[in-house]
Short mmCIF file of C-alpha atoms and ligand atoms in Angstrom, two decimals:
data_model
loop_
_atom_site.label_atom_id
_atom_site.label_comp_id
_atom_site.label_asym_id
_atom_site.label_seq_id
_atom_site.Cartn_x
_atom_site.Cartn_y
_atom_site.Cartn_z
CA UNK A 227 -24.83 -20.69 -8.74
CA UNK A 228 -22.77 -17.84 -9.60
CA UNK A 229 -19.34 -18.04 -10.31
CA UNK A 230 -18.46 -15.58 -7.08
CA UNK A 231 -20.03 -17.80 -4.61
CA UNK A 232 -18.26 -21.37 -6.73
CA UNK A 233 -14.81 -19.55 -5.98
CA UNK A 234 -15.10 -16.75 -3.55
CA UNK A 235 -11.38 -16.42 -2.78
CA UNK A 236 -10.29 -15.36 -6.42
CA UNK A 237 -13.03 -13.21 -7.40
CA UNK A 238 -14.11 -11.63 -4.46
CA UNK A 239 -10.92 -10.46 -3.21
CA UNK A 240 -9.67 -8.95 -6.44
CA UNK A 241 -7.89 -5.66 -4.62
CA UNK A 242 -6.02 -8.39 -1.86
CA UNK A 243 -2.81 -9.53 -3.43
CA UNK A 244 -0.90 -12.88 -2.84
CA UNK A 245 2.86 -11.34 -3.97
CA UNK A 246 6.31 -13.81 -3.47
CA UNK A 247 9.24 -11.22 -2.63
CA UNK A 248 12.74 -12.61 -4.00
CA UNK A 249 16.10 -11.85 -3.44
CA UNK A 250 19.60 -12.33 -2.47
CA UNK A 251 20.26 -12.09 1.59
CA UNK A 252 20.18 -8.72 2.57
CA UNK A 253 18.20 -7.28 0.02
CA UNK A 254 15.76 -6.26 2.25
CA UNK A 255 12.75 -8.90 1.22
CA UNK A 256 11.77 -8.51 5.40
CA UNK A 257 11.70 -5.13 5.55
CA UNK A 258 10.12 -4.37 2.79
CA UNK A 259 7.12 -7.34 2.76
CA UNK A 260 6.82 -5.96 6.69
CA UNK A 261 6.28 -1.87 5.05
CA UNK A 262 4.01 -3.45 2.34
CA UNK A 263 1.94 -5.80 5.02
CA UNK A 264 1.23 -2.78 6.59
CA UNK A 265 0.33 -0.96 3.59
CA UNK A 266 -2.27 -3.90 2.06
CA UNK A 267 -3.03 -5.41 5.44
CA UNK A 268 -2.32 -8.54 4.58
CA UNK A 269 -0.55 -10.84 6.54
CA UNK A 270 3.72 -11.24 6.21
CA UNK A 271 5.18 -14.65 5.93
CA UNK A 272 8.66 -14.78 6.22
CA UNK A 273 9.52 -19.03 6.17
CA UNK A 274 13.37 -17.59 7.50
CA UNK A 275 11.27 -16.32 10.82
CA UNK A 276 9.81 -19.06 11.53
CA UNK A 277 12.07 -21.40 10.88
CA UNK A 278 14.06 -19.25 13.72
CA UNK A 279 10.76 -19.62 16.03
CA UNK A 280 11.09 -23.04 15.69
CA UNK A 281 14.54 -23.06 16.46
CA UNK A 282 13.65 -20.66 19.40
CA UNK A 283 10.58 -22.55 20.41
CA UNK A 284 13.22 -25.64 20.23
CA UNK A 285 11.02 -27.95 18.46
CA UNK A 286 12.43 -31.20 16.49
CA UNK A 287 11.48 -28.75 13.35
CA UNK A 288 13.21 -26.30 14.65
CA UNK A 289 16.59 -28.46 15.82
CA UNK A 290 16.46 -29.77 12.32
CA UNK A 291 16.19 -26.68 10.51
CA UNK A 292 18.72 -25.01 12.23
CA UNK A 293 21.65 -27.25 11.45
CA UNK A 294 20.66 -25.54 7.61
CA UNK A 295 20.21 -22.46 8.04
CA UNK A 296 23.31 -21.84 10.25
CA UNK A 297 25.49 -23.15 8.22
CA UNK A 298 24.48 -21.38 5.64
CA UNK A 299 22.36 -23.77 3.36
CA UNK A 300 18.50 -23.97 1.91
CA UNK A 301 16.11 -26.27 4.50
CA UNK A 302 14.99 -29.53 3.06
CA UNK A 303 11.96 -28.24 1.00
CA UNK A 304 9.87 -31.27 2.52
CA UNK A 305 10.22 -29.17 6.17
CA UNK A 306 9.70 -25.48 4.09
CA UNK A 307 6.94 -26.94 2.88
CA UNK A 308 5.07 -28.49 5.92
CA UNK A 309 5.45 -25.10 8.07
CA UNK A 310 3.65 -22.95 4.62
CA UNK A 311 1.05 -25.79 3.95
CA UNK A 312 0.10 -25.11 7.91
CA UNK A 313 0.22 -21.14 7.69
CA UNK A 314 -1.66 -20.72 4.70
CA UNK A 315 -4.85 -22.87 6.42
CA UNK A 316 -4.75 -19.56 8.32
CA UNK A 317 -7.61 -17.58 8.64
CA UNK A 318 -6.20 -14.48 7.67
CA UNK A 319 -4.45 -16.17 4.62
CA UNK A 320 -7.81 -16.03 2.63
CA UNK A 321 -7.98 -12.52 2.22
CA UNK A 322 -4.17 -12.44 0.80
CA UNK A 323 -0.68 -12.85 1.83
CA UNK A 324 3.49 -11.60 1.25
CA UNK A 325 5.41 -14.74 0.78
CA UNK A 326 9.11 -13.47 2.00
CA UNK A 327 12.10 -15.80 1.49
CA UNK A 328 9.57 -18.46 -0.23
CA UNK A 329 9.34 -20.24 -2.38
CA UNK A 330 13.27 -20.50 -2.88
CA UNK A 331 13.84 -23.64 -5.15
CA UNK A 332 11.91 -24.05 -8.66
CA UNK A 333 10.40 -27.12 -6.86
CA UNK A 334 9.16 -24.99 -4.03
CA UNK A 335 7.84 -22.96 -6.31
CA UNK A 336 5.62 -25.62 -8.00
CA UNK A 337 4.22 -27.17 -5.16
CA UNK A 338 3.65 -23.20 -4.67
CA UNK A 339 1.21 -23.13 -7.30
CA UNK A 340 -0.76 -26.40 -6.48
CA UNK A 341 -1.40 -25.25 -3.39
CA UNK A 342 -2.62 -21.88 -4.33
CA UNK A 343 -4.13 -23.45 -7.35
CA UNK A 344 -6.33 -25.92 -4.61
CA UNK A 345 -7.23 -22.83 -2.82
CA UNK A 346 -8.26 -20.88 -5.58
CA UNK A 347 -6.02 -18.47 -4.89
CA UNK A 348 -4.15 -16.63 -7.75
CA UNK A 349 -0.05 -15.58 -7.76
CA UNK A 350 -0.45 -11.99 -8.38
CA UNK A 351 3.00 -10.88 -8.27
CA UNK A 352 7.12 -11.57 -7.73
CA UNK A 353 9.17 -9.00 -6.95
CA UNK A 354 13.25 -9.42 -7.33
CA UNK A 355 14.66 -7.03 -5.30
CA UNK A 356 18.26 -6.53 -6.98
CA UNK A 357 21.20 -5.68 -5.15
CA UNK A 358 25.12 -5.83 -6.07
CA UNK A 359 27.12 -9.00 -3.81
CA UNK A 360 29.50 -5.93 -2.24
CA UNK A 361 26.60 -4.16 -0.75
CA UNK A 362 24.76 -7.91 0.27
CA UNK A 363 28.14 -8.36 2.78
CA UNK A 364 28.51 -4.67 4.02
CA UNK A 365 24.66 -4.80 4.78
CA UNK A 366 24.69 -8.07 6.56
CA UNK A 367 28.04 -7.43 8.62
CA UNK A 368 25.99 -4.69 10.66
CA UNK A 369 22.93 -7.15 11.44
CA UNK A 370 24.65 -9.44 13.48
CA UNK A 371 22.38 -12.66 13.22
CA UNK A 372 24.35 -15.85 13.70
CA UNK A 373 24.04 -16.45 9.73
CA UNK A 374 25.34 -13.21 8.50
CA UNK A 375 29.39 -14.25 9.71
CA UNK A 376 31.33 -13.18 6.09
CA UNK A 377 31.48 -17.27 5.33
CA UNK A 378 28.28 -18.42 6.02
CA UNK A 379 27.01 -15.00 3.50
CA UNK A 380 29.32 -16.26 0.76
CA UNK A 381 27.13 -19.63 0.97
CA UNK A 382 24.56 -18.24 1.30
CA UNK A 383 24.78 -16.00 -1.93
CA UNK A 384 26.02 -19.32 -3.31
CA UNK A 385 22.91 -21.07 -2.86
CA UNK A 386 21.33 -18.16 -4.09
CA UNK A 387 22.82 -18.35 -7.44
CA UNK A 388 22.65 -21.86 -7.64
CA UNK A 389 18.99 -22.78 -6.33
CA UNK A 390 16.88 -19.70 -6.30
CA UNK A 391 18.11 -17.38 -9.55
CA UNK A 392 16.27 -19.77 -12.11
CA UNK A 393 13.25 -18.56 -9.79
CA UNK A 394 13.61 -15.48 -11.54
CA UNK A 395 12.92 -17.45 -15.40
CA UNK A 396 9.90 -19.74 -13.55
CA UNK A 397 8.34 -16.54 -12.96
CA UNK A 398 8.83 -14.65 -15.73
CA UNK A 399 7.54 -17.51 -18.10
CA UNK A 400 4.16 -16.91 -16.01
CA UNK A 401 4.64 -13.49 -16.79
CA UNK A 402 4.35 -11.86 -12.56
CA UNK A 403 7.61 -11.09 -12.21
CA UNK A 404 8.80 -7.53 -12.05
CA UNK A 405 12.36 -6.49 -11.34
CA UNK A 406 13.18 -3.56 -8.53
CA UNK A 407 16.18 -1.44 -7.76
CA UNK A 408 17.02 -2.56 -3.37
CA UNK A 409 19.48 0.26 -3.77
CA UNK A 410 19.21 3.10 -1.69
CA UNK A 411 17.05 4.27 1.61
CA UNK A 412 14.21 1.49 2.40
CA UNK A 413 12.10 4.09 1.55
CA UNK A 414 12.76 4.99 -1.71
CA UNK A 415 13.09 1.11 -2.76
CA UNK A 416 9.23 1.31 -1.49
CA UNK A 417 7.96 3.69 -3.22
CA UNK A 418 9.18 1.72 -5.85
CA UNK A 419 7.67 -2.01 -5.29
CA UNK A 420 4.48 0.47 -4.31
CA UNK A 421 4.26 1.75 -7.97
CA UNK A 422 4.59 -1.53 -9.18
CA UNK A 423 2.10 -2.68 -6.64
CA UNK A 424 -0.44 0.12 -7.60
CA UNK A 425 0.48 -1.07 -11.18
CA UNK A 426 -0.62 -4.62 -10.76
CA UNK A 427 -3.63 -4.44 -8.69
P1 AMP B 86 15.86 -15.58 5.65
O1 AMP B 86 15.44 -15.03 6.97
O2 AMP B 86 14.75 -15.55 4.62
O3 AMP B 86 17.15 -14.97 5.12
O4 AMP B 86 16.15 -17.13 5.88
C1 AMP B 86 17.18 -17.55 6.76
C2 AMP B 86 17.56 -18.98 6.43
O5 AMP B 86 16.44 -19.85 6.63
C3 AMP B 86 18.00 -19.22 4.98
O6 AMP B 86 19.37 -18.92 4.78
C4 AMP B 86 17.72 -20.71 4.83
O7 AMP B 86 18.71 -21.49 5.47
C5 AMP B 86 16.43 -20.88 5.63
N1 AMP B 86 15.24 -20.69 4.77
C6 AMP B 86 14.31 -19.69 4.84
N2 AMP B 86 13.37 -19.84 3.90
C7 AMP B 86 13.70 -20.97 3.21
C8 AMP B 86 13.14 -21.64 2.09
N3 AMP B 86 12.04 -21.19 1.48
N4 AMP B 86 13.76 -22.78 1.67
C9 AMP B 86 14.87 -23.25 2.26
N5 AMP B 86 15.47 -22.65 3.30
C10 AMP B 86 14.90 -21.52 3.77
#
């Protein structure tokens, strides 16, 4: 048997990209996974959306979740974890997929990589979108969603530090991450993650 039909997903589909945007909040992870989705036609997961669905939907998931994420703090990775592990069984998650907002803790981030690794699916890419804390609050005071009041950003940026930075030295160890610029129009940062897209494909 040939190696392409033993694992089909990571040979196969060598042009479709699995990437992991990170970032601080308001760096523009959404917006930008949404411009690249539409650019790769892949499909956009962004674990802060549907944790909000949930919450929306008003499922015990959703109740739960919410009394973290409006106050500011990271979800219990046990209940990140479930709604991903559900996603990615997805049909259009074969072919590829932007992971926006996860993983966000190291640990996410490993059980990450078992999963993909059981798929056969590779990592291909993590792109830190940088942005300076004084632009992260005057960026998030004109959104308006319940978790953008000036506090709840300041824990939010807090937990950023704290849980998701060393993200950043995970990834770079495995050699996929690349550093961009979130300074500026949304679409000049583009055209930026799109050379570095272009670059890695
Ligand atoms: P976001 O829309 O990505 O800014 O996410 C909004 C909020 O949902 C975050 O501030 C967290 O409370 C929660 N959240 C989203 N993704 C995760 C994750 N991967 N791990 C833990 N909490 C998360």
């Amino acid at each position: 048997m040939s190696l392409a039909l033993e694992s089909p997903l990571s040979t196969l589909d060598s042009d479709l990209m699995r990437i992991v945007f990170v970032g601080p909040p308001g760096a523009g992870k959404g917006t930008q996974a949404q411009r690249l989705k539409d650019h790769l036609g892949v499909p956009h997961l962004s674990t802060g959306e549907m944790l909000r669905e949930a919450q929306r939907a008003n499922t015990p998931l959703g109740r739960e979740a919410a009394q973290f994420f409006e106050a500011g703090k990271l979800v219990p990775d046990d209940v990140v974890l479930g709604i991903v592990v559900e996603r990615l069984a997805d049909d259009d998650c074969i072919r590829g997929c932007l992971f926006d907002g996860f993983p966000r803790t190291v640990s996410q981030a490993k059980a990450l990589d078992s999963l993909l690794a059981e798929h056969h699916m590779p990592l291909d890419l993590v792109v830190a979108i940088q942005i300076p804390d004084g632009e992260v609050h005057q960026r998030l005071a004109s959104r308006g969603r319940i978790d953008d009041a000036a506090e709840t950003v300041r824990e939010r940026l807090t937990q950023y530090r704290h849980s998701t930075e060393p993200l950043l030295d995970y990834y770079r160890r495995q050699s996929v991450l690349r550093s961009v610029d979130g300074t500026g129009t949304p679409d000049e940062v583009f055209g930026r993650i799109r050379s570095i897209v272009e670059a890695a494909r």
